[in-house]
PDB file of C-alpha atoms and ligand atoms in Angstrom:
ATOM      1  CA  UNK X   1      -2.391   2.217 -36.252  1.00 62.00           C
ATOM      2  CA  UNK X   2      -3.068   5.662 -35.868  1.00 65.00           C
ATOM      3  CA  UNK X   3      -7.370   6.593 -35.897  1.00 87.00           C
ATOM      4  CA  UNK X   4      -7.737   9.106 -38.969  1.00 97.00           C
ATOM      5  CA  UNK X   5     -11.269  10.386 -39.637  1.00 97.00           C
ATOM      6  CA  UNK X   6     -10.228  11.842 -43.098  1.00 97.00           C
ATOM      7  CA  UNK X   7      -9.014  10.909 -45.996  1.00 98.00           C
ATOM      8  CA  UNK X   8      -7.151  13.070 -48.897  1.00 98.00           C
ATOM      9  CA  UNK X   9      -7.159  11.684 -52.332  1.00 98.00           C
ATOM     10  CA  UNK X  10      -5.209  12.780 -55.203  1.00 98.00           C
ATOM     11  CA  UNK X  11      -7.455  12.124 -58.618  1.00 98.00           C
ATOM     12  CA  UNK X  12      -4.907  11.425 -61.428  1.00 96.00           C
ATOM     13  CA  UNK X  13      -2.676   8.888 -61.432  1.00 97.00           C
ATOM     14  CA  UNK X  14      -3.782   7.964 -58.166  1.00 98.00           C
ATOM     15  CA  UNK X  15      -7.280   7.235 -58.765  1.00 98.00           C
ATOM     16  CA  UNK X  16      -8.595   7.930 -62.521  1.00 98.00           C
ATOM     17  CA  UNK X  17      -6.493   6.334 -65.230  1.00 98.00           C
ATOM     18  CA  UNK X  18      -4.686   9.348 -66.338  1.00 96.00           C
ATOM     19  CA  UNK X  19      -2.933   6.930 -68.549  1.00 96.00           C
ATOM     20  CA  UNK X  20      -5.039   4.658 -70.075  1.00 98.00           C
ATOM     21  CA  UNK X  21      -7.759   7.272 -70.344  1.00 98.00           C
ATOM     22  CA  UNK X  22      -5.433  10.208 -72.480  1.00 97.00           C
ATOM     23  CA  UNK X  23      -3.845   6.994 -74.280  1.00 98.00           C
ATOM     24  CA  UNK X  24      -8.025   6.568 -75.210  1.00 98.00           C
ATOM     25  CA  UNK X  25      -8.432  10.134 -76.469  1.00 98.00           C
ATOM     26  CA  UNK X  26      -5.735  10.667 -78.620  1.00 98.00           C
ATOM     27  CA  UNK X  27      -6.101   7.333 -80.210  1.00 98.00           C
ATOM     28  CA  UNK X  28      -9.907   8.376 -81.344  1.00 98.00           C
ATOM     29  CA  UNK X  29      -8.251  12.256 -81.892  1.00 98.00           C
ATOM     30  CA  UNK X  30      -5.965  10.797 -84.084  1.00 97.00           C
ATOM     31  CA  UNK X  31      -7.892   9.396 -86.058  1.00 96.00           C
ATOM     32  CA  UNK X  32     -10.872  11.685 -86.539  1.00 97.00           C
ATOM     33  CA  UNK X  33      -7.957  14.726 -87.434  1.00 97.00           C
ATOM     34  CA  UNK X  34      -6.512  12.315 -89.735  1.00 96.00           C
ATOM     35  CA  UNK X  35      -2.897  12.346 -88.453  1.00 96.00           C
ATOM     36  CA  UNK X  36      -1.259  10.139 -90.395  1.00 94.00           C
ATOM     37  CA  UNK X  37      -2.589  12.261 -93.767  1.00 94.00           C
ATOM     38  CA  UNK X  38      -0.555  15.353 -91.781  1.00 93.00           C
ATOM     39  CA  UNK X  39       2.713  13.407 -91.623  1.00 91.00           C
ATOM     40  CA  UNK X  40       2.506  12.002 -88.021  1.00 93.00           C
ATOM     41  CA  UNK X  41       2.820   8.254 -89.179  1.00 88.00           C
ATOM     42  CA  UNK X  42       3.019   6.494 -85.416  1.00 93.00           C
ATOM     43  CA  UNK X  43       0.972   6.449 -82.911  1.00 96.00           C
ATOM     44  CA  UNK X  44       2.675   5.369 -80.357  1.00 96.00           C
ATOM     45  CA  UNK X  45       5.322   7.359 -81.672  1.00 95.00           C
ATOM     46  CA  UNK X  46       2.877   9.781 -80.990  1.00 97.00           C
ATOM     47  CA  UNK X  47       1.585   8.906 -77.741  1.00 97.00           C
ATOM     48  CA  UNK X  48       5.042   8.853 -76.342  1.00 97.00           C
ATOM     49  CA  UNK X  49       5.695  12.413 -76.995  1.00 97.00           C
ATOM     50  CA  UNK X  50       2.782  13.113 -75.435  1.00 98.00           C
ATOM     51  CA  UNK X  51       3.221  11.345 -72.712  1.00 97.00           C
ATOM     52  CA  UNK X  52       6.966  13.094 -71.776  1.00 97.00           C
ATOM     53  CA  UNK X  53       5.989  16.668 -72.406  1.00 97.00           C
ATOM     54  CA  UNK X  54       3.145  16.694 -70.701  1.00 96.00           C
ATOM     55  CA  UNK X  55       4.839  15.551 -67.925  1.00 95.00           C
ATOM     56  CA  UNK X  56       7.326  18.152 -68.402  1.00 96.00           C
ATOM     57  CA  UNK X  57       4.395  20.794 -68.429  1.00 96.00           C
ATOM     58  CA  UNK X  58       2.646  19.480 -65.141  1.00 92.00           C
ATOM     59  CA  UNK X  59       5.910  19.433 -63.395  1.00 92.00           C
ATOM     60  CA  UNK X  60       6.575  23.090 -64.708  1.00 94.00           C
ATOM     61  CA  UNK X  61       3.352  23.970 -63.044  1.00 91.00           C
ATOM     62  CA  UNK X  62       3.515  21.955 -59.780  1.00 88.00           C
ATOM     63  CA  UNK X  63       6.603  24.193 -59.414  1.00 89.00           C
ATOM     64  CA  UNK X  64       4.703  27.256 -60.049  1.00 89.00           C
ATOM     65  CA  UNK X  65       6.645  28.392 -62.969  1.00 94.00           C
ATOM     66  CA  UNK X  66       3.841  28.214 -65.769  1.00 94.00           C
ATOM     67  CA  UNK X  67      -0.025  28.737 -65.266  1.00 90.00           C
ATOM     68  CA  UNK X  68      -3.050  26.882 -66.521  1.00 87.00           C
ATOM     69  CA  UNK X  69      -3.235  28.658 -69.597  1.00 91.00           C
ATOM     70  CA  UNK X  70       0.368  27.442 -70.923  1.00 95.00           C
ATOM     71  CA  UNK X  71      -0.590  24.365 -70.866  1.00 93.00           C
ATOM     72  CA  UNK X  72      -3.884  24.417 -72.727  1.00 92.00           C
ATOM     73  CA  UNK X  73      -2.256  26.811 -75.467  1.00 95.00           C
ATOM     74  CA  UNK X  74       1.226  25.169 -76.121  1.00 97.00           C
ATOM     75  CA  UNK X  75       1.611  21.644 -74.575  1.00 97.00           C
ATOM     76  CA  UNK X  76      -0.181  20.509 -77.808  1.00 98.00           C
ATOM     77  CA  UNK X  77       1.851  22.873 -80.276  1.00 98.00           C
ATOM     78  CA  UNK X  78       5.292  21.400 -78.914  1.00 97.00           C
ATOM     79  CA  UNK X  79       3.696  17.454 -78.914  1.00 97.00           C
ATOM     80  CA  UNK X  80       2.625  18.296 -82.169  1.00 97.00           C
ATOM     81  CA  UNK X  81       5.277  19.863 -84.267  1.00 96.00           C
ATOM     82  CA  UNK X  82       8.049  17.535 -82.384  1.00 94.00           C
ATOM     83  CA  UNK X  83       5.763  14.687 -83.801  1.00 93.00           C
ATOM     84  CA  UNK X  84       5.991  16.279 -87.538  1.00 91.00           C
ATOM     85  CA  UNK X  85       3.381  18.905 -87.650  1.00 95.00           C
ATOM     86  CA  UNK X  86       4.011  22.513 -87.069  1.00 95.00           C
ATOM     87  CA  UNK X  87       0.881  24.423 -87.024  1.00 96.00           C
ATOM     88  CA  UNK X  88      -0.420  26.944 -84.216  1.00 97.00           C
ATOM     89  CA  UNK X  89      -3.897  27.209 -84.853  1.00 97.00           C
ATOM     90  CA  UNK X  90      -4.800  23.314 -85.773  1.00 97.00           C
ATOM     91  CA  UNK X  91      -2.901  22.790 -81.965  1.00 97.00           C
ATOM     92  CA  UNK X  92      -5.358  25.173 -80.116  1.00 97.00           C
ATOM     93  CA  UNK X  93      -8.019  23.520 -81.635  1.00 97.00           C
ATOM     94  CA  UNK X  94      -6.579  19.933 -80.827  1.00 97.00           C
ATOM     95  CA  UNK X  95      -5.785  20.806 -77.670  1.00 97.00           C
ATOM     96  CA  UNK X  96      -9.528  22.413 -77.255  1.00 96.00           C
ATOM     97  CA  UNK X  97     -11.481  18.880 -78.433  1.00 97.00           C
ATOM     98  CA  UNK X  98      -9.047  17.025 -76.109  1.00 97.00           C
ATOM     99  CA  UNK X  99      -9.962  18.629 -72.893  1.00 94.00           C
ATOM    100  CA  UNK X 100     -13.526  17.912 -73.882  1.00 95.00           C
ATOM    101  CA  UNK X 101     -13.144  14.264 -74.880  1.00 97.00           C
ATOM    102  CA  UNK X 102     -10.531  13.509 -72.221  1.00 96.00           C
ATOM    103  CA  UNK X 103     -12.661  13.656 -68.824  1.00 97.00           C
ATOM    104  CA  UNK X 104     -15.380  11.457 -70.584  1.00 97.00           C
ATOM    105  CA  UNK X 105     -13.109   8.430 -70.221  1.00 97.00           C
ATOM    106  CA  UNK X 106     -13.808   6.063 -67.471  1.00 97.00           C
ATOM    107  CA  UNK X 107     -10.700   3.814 -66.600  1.00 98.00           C
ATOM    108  CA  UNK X 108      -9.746   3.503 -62.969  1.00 98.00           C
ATOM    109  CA  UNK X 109      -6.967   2.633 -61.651  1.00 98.00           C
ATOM    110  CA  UNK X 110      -7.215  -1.500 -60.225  1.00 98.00           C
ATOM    111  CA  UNK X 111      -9.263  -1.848 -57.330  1.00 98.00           C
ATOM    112  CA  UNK X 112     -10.032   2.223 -57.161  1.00 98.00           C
ATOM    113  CA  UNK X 113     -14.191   1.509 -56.740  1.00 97.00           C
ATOM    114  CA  UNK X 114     -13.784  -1.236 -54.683  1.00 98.00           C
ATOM    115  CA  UNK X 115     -11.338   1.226 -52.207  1.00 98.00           C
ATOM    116  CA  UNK X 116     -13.901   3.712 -52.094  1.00 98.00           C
ATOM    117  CA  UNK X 117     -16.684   1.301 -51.555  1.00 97.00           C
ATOM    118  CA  UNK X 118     -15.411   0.708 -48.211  1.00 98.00           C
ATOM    119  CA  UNK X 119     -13.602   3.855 -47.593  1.00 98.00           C
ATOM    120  CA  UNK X 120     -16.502   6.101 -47.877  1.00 96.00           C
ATOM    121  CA  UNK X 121     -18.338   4.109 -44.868  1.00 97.00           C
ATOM    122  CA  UNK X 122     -15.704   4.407 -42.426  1.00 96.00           C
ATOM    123  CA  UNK X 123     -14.072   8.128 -43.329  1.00 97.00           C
ATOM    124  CA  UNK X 124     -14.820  11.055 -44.521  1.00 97.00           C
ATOM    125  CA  UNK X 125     -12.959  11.292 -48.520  1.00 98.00           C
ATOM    126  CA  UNK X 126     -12.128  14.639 -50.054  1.00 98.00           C
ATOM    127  CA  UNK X 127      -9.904  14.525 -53.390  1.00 98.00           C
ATOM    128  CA  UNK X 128      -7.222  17.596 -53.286  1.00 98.00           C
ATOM    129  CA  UNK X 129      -6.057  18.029 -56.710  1.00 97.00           C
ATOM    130  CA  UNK X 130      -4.185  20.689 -58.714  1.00 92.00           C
ATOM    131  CA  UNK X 131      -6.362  19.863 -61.926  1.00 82.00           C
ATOM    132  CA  UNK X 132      -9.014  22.404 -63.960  1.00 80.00           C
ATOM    133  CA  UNK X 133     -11.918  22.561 -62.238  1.00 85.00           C
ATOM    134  CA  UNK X 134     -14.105  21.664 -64.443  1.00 88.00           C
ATOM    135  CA  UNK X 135     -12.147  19.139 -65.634  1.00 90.00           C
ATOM    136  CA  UNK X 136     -11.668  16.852 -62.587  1.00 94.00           C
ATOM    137  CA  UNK X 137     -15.206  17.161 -62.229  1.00 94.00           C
ATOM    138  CA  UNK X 138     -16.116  15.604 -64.990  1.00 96.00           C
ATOM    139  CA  UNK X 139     -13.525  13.146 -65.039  1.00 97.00           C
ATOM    140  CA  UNK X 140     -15.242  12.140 -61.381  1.00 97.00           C
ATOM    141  CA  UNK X 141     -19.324  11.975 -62.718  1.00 97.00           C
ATOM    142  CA  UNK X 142     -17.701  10.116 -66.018  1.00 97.00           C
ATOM    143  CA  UNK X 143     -16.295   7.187 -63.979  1.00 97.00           C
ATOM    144  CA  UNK X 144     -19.142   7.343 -61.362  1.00 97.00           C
ATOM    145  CA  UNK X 145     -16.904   8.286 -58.190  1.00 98.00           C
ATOM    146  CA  UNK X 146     -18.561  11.739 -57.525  1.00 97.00           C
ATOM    147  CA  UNK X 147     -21.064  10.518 -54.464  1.00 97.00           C
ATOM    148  CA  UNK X 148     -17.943   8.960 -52.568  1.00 98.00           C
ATOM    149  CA  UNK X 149     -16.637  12.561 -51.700  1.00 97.00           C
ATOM    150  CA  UNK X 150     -17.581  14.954 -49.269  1.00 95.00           C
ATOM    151  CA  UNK X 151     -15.469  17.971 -51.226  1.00 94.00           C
ATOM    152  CA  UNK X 152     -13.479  18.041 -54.203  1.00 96.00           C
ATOM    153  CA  UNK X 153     -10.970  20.547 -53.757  1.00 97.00           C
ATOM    154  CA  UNK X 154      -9.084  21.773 -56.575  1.00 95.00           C
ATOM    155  CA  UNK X 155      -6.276  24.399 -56.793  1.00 92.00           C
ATOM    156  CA  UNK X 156      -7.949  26.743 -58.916  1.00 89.00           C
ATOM    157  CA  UNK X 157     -10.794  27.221 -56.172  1.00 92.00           C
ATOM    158  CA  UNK X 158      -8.180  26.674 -53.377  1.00 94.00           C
ATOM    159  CA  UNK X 159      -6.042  29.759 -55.052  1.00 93.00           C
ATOM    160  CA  UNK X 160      -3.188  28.241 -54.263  1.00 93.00           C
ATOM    161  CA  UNK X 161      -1.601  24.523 -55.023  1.00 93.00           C
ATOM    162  CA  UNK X 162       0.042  21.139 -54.031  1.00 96.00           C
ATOM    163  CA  UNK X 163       2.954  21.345 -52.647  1.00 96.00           C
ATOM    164  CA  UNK X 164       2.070  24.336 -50.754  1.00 96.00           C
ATOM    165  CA  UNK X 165       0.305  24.250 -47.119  1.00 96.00           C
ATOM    166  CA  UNK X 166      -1.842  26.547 -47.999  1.00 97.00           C
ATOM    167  CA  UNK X 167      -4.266  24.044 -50.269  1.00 97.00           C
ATOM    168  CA  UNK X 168      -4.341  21.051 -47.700  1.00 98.00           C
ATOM    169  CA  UNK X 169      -5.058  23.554 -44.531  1.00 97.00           C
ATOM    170  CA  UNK X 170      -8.161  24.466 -47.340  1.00 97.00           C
ATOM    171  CA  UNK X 171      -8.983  21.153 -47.584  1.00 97.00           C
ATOM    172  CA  UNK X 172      -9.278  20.589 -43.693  1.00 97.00           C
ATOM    173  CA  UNK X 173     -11.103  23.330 -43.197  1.00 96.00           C
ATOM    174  CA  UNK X 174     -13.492  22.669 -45.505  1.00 95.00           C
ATOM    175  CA  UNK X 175     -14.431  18.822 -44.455  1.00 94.00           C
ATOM    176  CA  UNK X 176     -13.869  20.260 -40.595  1.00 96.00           C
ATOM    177  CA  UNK X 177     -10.906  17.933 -39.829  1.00 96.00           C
ATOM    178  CA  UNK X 178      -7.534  18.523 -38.287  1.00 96.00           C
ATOM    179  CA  UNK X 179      -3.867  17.434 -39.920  1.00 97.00           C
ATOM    180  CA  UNK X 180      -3.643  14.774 -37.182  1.00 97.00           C
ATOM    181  CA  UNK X 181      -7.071  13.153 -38.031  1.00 97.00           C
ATOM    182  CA  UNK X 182      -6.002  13.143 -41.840  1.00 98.00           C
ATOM    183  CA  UNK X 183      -4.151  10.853 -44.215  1.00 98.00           C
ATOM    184  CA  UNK X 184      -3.101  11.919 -48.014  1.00 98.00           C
ATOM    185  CA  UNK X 185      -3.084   9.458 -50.475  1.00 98.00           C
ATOM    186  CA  UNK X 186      -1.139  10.339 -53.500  1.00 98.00           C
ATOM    187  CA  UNK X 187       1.076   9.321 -56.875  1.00 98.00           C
ATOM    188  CA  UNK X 188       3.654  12.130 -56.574  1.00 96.00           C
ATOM    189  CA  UNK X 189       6.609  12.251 -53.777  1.00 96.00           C
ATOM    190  CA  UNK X 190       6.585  16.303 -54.230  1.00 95.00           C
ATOM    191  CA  UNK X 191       2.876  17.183 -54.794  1.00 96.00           C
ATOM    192  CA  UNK X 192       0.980  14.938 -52.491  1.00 98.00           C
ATOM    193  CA  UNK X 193       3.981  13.492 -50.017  1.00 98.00           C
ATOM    194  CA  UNK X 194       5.859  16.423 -49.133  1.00 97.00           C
ATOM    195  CA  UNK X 195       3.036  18.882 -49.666  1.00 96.00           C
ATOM    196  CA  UNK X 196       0.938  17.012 -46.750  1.00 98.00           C
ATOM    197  CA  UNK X 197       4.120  16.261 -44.871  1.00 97.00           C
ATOM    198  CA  UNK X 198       4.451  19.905 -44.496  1.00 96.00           C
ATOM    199  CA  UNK X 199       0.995  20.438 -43.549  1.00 97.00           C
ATOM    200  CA  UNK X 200       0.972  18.106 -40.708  1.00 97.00           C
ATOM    201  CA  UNK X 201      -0.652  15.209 -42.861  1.00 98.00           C
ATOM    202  CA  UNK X 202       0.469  11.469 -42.547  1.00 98.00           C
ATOM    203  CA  UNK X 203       1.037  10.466 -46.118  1.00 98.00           C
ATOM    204  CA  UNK X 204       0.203   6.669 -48.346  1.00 98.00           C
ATOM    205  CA  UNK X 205       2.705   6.999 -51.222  1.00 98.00           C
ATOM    206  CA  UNK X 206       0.930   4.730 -54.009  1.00 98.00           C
ATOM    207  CA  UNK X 207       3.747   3.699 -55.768  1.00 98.00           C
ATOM    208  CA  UNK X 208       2.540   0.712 -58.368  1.00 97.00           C
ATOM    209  CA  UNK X 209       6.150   0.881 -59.904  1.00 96.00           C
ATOM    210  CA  UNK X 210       7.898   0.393 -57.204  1.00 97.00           C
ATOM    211  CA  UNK X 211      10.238   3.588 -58.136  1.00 96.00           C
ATOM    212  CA  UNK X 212      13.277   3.810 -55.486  1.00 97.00           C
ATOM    213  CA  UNK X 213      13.276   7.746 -53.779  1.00 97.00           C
ATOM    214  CA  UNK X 214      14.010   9.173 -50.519  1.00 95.00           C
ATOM    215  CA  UNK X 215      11.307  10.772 -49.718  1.00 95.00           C
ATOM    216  CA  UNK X 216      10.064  10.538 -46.205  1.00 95.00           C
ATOM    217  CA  UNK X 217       6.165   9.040 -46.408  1.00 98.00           C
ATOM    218  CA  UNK X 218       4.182   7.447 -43.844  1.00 98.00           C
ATOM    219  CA  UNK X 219       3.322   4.127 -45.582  1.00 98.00           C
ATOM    220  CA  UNK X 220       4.008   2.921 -48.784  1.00 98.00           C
ATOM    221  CA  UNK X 221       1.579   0.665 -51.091  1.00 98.00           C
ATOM    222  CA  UNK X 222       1.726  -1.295 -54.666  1.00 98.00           C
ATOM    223  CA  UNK X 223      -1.708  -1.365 -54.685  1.00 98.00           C
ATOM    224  CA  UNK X 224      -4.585   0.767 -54.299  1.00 98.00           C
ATOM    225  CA  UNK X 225      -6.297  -2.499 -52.050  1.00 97.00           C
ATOM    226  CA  UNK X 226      -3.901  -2.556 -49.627  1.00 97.00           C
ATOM    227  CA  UNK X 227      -5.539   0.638 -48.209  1.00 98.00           C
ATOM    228  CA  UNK X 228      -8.127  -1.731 -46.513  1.00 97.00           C
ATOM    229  CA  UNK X 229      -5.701  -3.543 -44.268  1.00 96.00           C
ATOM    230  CA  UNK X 230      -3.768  -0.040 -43.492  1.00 96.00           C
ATOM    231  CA  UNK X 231      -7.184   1.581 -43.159  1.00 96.00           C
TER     232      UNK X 231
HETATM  233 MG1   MG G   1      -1.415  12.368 -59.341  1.00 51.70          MG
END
């Protein structure tokens, strides 16, 4: 096994519960807006459509065809009105009290704490992200994980984002580490795998699915603990 001295984390998906912790928020949101009164009956129903556009919207992104600001003002408008209700100005609003509530939530991914517990004493951990800054932030101090990194690097402050080079040569830099003393750990083949791939990075896809691709990675895991036998 190769000796690395750094390690790159992606934050959502990879470590905080992206899922389980939106899934939270728009279960209280729904409630306290009274959704059901405005003709969105379901909530999972509801949750769904969430779920696939703004997955559409982050991929739209990654690619560099929208900017932050699309997604805060319309990924709501187009869950909303394709879940029943049509209305511009509730949607900013919606959209506004979710990105507050949603980096108060907590959930980790399984095993996350206890990975950084004995990652932290052994390398040096930077998270490389293409979240809102003030955002992933949060998200970190809400579910305690802050102390465990030297640098959180995100592509607003980077000015530029995962895939591109550009981001993870910021990250070295920054922590004072070369590509061939680094490892990436990531959820997404194109953001995090080929990104660092390109930079020179060895790469941990964490793939908890088990989803078939061809993308060329370093090592593979199901689980977030099998980083301590690899590292
Ligand atoms: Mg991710």
């Amino acid at each position: 096994m190769k000796k690395y001295s750094c390690v790159l984390f992606d934050l959502d998906h990879t470590l905080w519960d992206f899922e389980s912790n939106s899934k939270e928020t728009l279960h209280d949101l729904f409630h306290e807006y009274d959704l059901q009164e405005r003709g969105i009956t379901s909530f999972p129903y509801f949750f769904e459509t969430f779920t696939r556009i703004n997955t559409h919207f982050w991929d739209l992104y990654d690619r560099g065809l929208i900017g932050q600001e699309v997604i805060r003002e319309q990924r709501f408008h187009k869950v909303l009105s394709e879940a029943g209700l049509d209305d511009f100005r509730f949607s900013l609003k919606f959209s506004s009290h979710f990105l507050t509530e949603l980096p108060r939530k907590q959930n980790l991914l399984p095993h996350a704490r206890e990975v950084l517990d004995y990652l932290h004493q052994r390398y040096d951990l930077t998270i490389v992200t293409n979240g809102f800054d003030e955002t992933q932030s949060k998200k970190m101090e809400s579910a305690g994980i802050k102390d465990y990194f030297q640098t959180v690097v995100t592509s607003q402050r980077a000015g530029s984002k995962k895939p591109s080079r550009e981001i993870f040569d910021f990250a070295l830099t920054e922590v004072g580490h070369t590509a061939s003393n680094a490892i990436m750990i990531g959820d997404n083949l194109q953001t995090d795998m080929a990104g660092a791939r390109v930079a020179g990075i060895d790469t941990v896809y964490y793939n908890p699915a088990g989803s078939p691709h061809q993308e060329d990675v370093t090592h593979e895991i199901k689980l977030l603990l099998d980083l301590k036998k690899l590292l």
